[in-house]
Coordinates of C-alpha atoms in Angstrom, one line a residue:
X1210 CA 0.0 0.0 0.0
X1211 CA 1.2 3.0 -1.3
X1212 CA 2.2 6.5 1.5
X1213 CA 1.5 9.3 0.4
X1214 CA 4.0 12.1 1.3
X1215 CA 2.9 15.1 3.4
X1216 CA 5.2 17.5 1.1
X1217 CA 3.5 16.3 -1.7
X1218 CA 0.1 17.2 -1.0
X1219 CA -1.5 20.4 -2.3
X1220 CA -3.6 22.4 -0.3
X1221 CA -6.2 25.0 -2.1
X1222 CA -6.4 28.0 -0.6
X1223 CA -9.1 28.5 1.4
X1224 CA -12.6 30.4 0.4
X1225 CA -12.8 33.8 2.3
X1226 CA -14.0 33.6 5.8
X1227 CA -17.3 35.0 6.5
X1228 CA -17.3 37.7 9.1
X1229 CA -19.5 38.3 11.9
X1230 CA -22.9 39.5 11.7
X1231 CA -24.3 41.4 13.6
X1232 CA -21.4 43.0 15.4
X1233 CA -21.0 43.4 19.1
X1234 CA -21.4 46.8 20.6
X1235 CA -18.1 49.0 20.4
X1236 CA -19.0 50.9 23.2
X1237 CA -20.4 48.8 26.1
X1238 CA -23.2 49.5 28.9
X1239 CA -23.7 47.7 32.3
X1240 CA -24.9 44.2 30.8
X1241 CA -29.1 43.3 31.3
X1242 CA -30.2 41.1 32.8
X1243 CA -31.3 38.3 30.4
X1244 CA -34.4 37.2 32.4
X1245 CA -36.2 37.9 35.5
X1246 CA -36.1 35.0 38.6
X1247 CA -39.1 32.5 37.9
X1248 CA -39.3 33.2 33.9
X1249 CA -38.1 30.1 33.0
X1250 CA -39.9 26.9 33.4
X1251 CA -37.3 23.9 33.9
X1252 CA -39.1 20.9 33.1
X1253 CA -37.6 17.7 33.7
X1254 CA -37.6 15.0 30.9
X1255 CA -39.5 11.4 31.4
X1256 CA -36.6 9.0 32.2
X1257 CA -37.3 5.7 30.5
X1258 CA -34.2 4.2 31.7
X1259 CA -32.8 1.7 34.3
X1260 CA -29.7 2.3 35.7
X1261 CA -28.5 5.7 36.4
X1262 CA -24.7 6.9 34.8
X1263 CA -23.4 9.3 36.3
X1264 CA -20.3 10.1 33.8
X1265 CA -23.3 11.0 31.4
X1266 CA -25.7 12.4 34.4
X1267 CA -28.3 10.3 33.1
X1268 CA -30.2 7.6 32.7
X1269 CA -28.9 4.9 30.9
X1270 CA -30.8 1.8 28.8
X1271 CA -33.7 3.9 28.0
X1272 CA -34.5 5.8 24.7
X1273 CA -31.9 7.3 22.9
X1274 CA -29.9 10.6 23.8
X1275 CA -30.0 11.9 20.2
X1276 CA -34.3 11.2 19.7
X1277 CA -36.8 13.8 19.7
X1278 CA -38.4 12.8 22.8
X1279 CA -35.3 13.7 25.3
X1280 CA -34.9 17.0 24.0
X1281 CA -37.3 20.1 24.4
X1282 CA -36.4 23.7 22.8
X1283 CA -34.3 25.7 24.6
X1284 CA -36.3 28.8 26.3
X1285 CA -33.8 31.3 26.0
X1286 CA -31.3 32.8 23.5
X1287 CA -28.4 34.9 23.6
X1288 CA -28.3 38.1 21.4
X1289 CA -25.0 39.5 21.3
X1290 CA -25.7 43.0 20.2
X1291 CA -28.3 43.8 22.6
X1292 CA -27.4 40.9 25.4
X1293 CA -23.5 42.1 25.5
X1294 CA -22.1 44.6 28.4
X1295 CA -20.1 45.6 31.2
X1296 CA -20.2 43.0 34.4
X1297 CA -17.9 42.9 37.4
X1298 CA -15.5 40.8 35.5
X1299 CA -14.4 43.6 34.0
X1300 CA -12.7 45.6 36.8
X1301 CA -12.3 42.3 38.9
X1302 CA -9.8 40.7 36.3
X1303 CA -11.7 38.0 35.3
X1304 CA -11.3 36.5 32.0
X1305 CA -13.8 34.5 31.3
X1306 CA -16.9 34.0 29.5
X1307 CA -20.6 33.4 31.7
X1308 CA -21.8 30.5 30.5
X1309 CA -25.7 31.4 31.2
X1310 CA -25.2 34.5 28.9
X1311 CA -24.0 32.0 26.4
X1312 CA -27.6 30.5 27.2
X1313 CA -29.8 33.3 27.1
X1314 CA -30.6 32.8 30.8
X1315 CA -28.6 34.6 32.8
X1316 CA -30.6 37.3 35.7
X1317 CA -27.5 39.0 37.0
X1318 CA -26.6 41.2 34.2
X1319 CA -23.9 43.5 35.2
X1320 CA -23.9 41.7 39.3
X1321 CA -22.0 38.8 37.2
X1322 CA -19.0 37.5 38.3
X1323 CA -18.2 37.0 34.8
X1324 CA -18.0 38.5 31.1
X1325 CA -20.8 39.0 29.1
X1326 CA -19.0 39.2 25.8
X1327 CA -18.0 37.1 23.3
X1328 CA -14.5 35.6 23.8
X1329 CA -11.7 37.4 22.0
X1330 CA -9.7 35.6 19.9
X1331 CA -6.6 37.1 20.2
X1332 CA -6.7 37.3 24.3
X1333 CA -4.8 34.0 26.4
X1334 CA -7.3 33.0 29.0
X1335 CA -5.2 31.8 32.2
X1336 CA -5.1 28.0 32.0
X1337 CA -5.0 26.3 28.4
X1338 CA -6.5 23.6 30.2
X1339 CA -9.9 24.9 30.5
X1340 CA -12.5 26.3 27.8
X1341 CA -13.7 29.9 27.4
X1342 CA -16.0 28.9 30.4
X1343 CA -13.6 28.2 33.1
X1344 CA -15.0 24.5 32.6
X1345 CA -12.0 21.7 32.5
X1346 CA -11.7 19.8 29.6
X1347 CA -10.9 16.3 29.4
X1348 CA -8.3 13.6 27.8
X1349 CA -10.1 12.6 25.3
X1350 CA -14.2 13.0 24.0
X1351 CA -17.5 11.5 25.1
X1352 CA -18.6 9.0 23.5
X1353 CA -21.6 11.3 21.9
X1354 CA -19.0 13.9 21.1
X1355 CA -20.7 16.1 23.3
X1356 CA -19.4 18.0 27.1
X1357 CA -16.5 20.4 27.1
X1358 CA -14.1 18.7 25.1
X1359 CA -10.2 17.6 25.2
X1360 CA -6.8 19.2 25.5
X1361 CA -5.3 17.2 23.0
X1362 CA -6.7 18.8 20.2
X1363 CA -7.8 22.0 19.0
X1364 CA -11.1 21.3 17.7
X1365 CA -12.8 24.4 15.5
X1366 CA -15.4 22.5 14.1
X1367 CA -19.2 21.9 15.1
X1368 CA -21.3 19.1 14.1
X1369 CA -25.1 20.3 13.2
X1370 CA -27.6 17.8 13.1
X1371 CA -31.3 17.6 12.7
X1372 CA -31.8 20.6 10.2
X1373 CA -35.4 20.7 8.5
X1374 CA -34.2 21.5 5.2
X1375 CA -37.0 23.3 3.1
X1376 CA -34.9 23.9 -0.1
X1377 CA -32.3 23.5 -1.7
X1378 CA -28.5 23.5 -0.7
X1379 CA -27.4 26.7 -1.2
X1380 CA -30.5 28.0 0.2
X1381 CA -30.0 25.5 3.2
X1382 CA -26.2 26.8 4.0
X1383 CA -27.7 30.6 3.5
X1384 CA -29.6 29.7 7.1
X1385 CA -27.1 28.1 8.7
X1386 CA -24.6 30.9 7.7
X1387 CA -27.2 33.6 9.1
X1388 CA -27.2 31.9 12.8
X1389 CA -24.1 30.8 13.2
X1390 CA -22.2 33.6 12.1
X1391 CA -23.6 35.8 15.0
X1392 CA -20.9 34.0 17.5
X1393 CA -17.6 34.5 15.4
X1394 CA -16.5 34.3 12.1
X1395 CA -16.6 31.1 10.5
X1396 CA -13.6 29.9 8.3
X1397 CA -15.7 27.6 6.0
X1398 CA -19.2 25.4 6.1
X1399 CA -20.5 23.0 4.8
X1400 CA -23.8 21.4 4.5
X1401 CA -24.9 17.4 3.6
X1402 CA -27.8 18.1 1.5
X1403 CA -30.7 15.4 2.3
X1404 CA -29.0 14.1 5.4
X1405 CA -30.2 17.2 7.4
X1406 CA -26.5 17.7 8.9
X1407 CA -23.7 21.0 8.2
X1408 CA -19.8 21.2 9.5
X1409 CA -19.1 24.7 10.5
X1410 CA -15.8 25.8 11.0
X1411 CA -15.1 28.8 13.0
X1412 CA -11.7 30.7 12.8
X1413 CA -11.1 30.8 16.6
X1414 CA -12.0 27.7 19.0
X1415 CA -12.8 30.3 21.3
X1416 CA -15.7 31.4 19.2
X1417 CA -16.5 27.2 18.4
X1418 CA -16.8 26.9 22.8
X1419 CA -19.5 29.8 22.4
X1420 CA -21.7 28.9 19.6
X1421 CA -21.8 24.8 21.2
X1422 CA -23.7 26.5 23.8
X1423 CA -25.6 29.7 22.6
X1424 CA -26.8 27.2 19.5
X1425 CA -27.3 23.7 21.5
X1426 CA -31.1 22.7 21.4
X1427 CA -32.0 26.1 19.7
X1428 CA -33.6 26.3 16.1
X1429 CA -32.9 27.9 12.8
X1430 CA -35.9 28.7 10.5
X1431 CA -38.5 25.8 11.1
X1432 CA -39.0 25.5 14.8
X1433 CA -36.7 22.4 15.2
X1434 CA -34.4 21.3 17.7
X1435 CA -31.0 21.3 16.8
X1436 CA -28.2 18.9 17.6
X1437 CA -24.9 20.7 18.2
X1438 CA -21.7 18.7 18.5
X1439 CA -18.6 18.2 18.6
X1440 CA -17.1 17.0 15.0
X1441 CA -15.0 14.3 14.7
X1442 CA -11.5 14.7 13.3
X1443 CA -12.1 15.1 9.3
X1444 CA -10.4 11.9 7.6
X1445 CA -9.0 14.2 4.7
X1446 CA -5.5 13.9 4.2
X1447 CA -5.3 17.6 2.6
X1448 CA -7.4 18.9 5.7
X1449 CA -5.1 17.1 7.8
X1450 CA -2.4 18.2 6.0
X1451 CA -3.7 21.9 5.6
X1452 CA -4.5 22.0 10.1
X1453 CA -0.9 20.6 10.7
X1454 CA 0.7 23.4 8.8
X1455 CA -1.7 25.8 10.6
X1456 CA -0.7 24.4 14.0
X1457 CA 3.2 24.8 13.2
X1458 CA 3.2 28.5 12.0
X1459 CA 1.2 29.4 14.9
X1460 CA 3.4 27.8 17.0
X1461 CA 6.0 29.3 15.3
X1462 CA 5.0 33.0 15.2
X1463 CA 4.7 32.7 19.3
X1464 CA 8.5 31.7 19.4
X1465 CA 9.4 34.2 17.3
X1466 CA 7.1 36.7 19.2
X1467 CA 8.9 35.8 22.8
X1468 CA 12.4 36.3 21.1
X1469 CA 14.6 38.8 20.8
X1470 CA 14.7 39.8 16.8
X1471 CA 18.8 40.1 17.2
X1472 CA 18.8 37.2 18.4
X1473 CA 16.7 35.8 15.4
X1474 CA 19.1 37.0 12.4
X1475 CA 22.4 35.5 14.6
X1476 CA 20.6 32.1 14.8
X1477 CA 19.4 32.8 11.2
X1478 CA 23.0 33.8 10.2
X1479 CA 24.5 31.2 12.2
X1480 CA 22.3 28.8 10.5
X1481 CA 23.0 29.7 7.1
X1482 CA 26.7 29.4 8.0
X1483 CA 26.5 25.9 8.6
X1484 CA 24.5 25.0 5.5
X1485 CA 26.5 27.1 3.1
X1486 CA 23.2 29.4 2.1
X1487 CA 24.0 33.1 1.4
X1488 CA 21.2 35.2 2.9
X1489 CA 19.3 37.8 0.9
X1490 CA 20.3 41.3 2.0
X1491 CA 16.8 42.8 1.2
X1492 CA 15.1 39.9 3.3
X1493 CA 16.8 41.0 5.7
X1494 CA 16.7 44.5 5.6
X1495 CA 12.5 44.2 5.5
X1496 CA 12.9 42.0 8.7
X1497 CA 15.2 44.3 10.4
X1498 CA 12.8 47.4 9.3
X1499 CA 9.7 45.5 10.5
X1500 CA 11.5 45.0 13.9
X1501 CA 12.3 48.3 14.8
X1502 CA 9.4 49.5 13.8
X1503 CA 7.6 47.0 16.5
X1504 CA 10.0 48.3 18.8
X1505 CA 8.9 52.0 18.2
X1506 CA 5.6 51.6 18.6
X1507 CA 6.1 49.4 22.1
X1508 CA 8.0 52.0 23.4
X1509 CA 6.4 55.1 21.5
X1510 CA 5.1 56.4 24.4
X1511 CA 7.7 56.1 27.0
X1512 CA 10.3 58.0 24.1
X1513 CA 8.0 60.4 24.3
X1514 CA 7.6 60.8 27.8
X1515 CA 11.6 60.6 28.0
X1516 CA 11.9 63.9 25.0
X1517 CA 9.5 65.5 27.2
X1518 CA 11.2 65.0 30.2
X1519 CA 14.6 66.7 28.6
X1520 CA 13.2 69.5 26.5
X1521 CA 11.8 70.7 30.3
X1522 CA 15.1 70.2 31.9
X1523 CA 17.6 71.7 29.4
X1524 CA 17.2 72.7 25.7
X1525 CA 18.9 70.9 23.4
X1526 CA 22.6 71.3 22.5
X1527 CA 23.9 70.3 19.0
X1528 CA 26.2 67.6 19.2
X1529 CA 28.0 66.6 15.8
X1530 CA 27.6 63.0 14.6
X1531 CA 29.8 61.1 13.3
X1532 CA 28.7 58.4 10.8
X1533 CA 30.6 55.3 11.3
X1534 CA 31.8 53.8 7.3
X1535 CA 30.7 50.6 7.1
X1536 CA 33.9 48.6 6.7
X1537 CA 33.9 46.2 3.7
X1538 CA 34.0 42.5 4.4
X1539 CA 36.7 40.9 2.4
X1540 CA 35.5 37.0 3.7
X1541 CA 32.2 35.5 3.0
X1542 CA 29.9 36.7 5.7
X1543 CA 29.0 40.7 5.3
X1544 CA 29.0 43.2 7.2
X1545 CA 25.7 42.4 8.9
X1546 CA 25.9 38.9 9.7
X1547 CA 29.3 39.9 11.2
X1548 CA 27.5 42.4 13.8
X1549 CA 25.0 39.6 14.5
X1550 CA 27.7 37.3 15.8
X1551 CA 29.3 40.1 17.1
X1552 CA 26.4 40.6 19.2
X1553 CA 25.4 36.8 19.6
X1554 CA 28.8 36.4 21.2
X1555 CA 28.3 39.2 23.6
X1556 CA 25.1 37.5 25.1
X1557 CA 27.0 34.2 25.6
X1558 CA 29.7 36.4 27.6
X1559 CA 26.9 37.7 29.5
X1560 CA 25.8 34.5 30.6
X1561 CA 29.5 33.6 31.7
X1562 CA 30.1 31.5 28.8
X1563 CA 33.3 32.4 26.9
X1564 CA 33.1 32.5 23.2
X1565 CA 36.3 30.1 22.0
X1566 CA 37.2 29.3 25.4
X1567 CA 37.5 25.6 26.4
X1568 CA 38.2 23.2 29.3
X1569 CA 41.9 22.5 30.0
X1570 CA 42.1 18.5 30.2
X1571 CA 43.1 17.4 33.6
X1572 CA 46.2 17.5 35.6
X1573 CA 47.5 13.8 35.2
X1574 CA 47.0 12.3 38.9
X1575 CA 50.3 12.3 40.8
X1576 CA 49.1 9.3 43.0
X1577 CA 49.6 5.7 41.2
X1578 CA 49.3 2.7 42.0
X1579 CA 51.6 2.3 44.7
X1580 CA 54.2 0.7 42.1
X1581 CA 58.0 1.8 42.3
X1582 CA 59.3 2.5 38.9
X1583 CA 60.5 0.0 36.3
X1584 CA 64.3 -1.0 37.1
X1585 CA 64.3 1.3 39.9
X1586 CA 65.6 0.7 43.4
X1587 CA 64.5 3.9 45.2
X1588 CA 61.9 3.1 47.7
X1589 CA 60.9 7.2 46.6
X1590 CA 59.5 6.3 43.7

């Protein structure tokens, strides 16, 4: 049976994401209160089972979990752009999301402990361990695909079931689209025509964790009840190819993020050194120019607060500069690459290791074996 390489496979670009509709508020106000104590009716299903399960907090051997008959509609529904707002969360610290707001059903409005927003993508909550709910995930799935989740993989992907389709397949994804893209924007969807099921995929799995909840037992256009999963991990090779790649240059934009950019080109030049690759001058010019252009706006306004600071004191004296000539490289390396050892090297002797410098071997041991020497008859030696 033939492999087929990982290199090999072409992946398609993807189709445009589809951005959030409507959008959040800009501006917040003290969050509502999403119901009133006593406006919703919990009614507890028929149990037709035997034995109780309490991994599943239910009752096993009866009906089954995905019929008609264990679910009723959800009451409630979240509405970001009038739902969304300011809670205590906000001045307490706390990151993450309410997961009754998610529901439609939360009564403390701005009294909450936590946020009534949507998550945002490009904030870290505190513990990777947990979802945007502060609700730990687990080694590996349920069986149904449903709960919180696992750690082990970064799942963006929900699986839709029980859809009343009424037209065609277009027209089908067109609804789906128009409710599910109220949580976050979705990266791509798709839609099994005549098998009442649609795969949407979000672009953060921050935004996934939200629309499992605000969409779970909720309906689109026909009053039905929908079924919102977990998917399972799509058997495509060029999918898995395509979320591998994804994985690696995210991780790999968060090392580069946490490093020094100096000590990027020396590793870079260092690098190219060994495998006998002469680096682009432009490249690097554009990476150099992007860098310190990073570093001006981080510290924009503390130079500023510093120029302040001296215009008060003193006014400013000319001072000739002096342009240091570059001096021309007569070996392989260039200039630049020179300074970025140069300056690699300096680290290391900051760190107390020596550029060049290396162990002495050790003193031979003056104490033998307790042998006098060959043809000798000195009781000294």
């Amino acid at each position: 049976m033939s492999t087929v390489n990982e290199d090999e496979i072409v992946v398609p670009p993807l189709p445009d994401p589809i951005p959030q509709a409507p959008r959040p508020p800009k501006k917040l106000k003290p969050a509502r209160k999403q119901v009133k104590p006593g406006d919703v009716n919990k009614t507890e299903t028929v149990q037709t089972g035997k034995e109780y399960n309490i991994w599943y907090n239910k009752w096993a051997g009866g009906d089954r979990e995905d019929s008609y008959s264990n679910k009723t509609k959800s009451q409630t529904r979240c509405q970001i752009k009038r739902d969304s707002g300011l809670t205590r969360a906000n001045t307490t610290g706390m990151k993450y999301i309410c997961l009754f707001f998610a529901r439609g059903c939360c009564p403390y409005g701005w009294e909450c402990e936590y946020r009534h927003t949507l998550p945002d993508p490009n904030e870290e909550f505190p513990d990777s361990s947990k979802d945007c709910f502060a609700r730990d995930k687990f080694a590996d799935y349920r069986d149904d695909m449903g709960g919180v989740g696992s750690f082990n993989r970064q799942n963006r992907t929900l699986y839709v079931g029980r859809i009343k389709e009424t037209g065609t397949g277009p027209e089908t994804e067109e609804v789906v689209i128009r409710h599910f893209r109220e949580w976050g924007t979705i990266e791509r969807i798709r839609v099994l025509q005549y098998r009442s099921v649609a795969f949407v995929t979000y672009v953060s799995e921050f935004h996934a964790q939200f629309a499992k909840e605000a969409m779970a037992c909720q309906s689109l256009d026909n009053d039905e009840i929908l079924n919102v999963r977990w998917a399972t991990e799509d058997p495509n090779p060029v999918q898995k190819v395509a979320e591998k790649r994804r994985l690696e240059d995210m991780g790999r934009e968060a090392i580069k993020a946490k490093m020094d950019p100096k000590i990027v080109d020396a590793m870079r030049a260092v690098r190219a050194l060994e495998e006998g690759v002469t680096l682009d001058d432009d490249a690097m010019e554009e990476d150099e120019a992007r860098d310190s252009k990073r570093r001006r706006i981080d510290n924009g306004h503390e130079d500023d607060e510093e120029e302040e600071e001296e215009e008060s004191v003193s006014p400013p004296v000319p001072v000739p500069v002096t342009q240091p000539t570059p001096q021309p490289s007569n070996g392989i390396l260039n200039a630049d690459t020179l300074e970025s050892l140069k300056y690699f090297a300096e680290i290391r002797k900051k760190q107390g290791i020596s550029v060049g410098q290396q162990k002495a071997p050790p003193p031979p041991s003056k104490a033998g074996l307790g042998l006098g020497g060959y043809g000798s008859d000195d009781d000294d030696d």
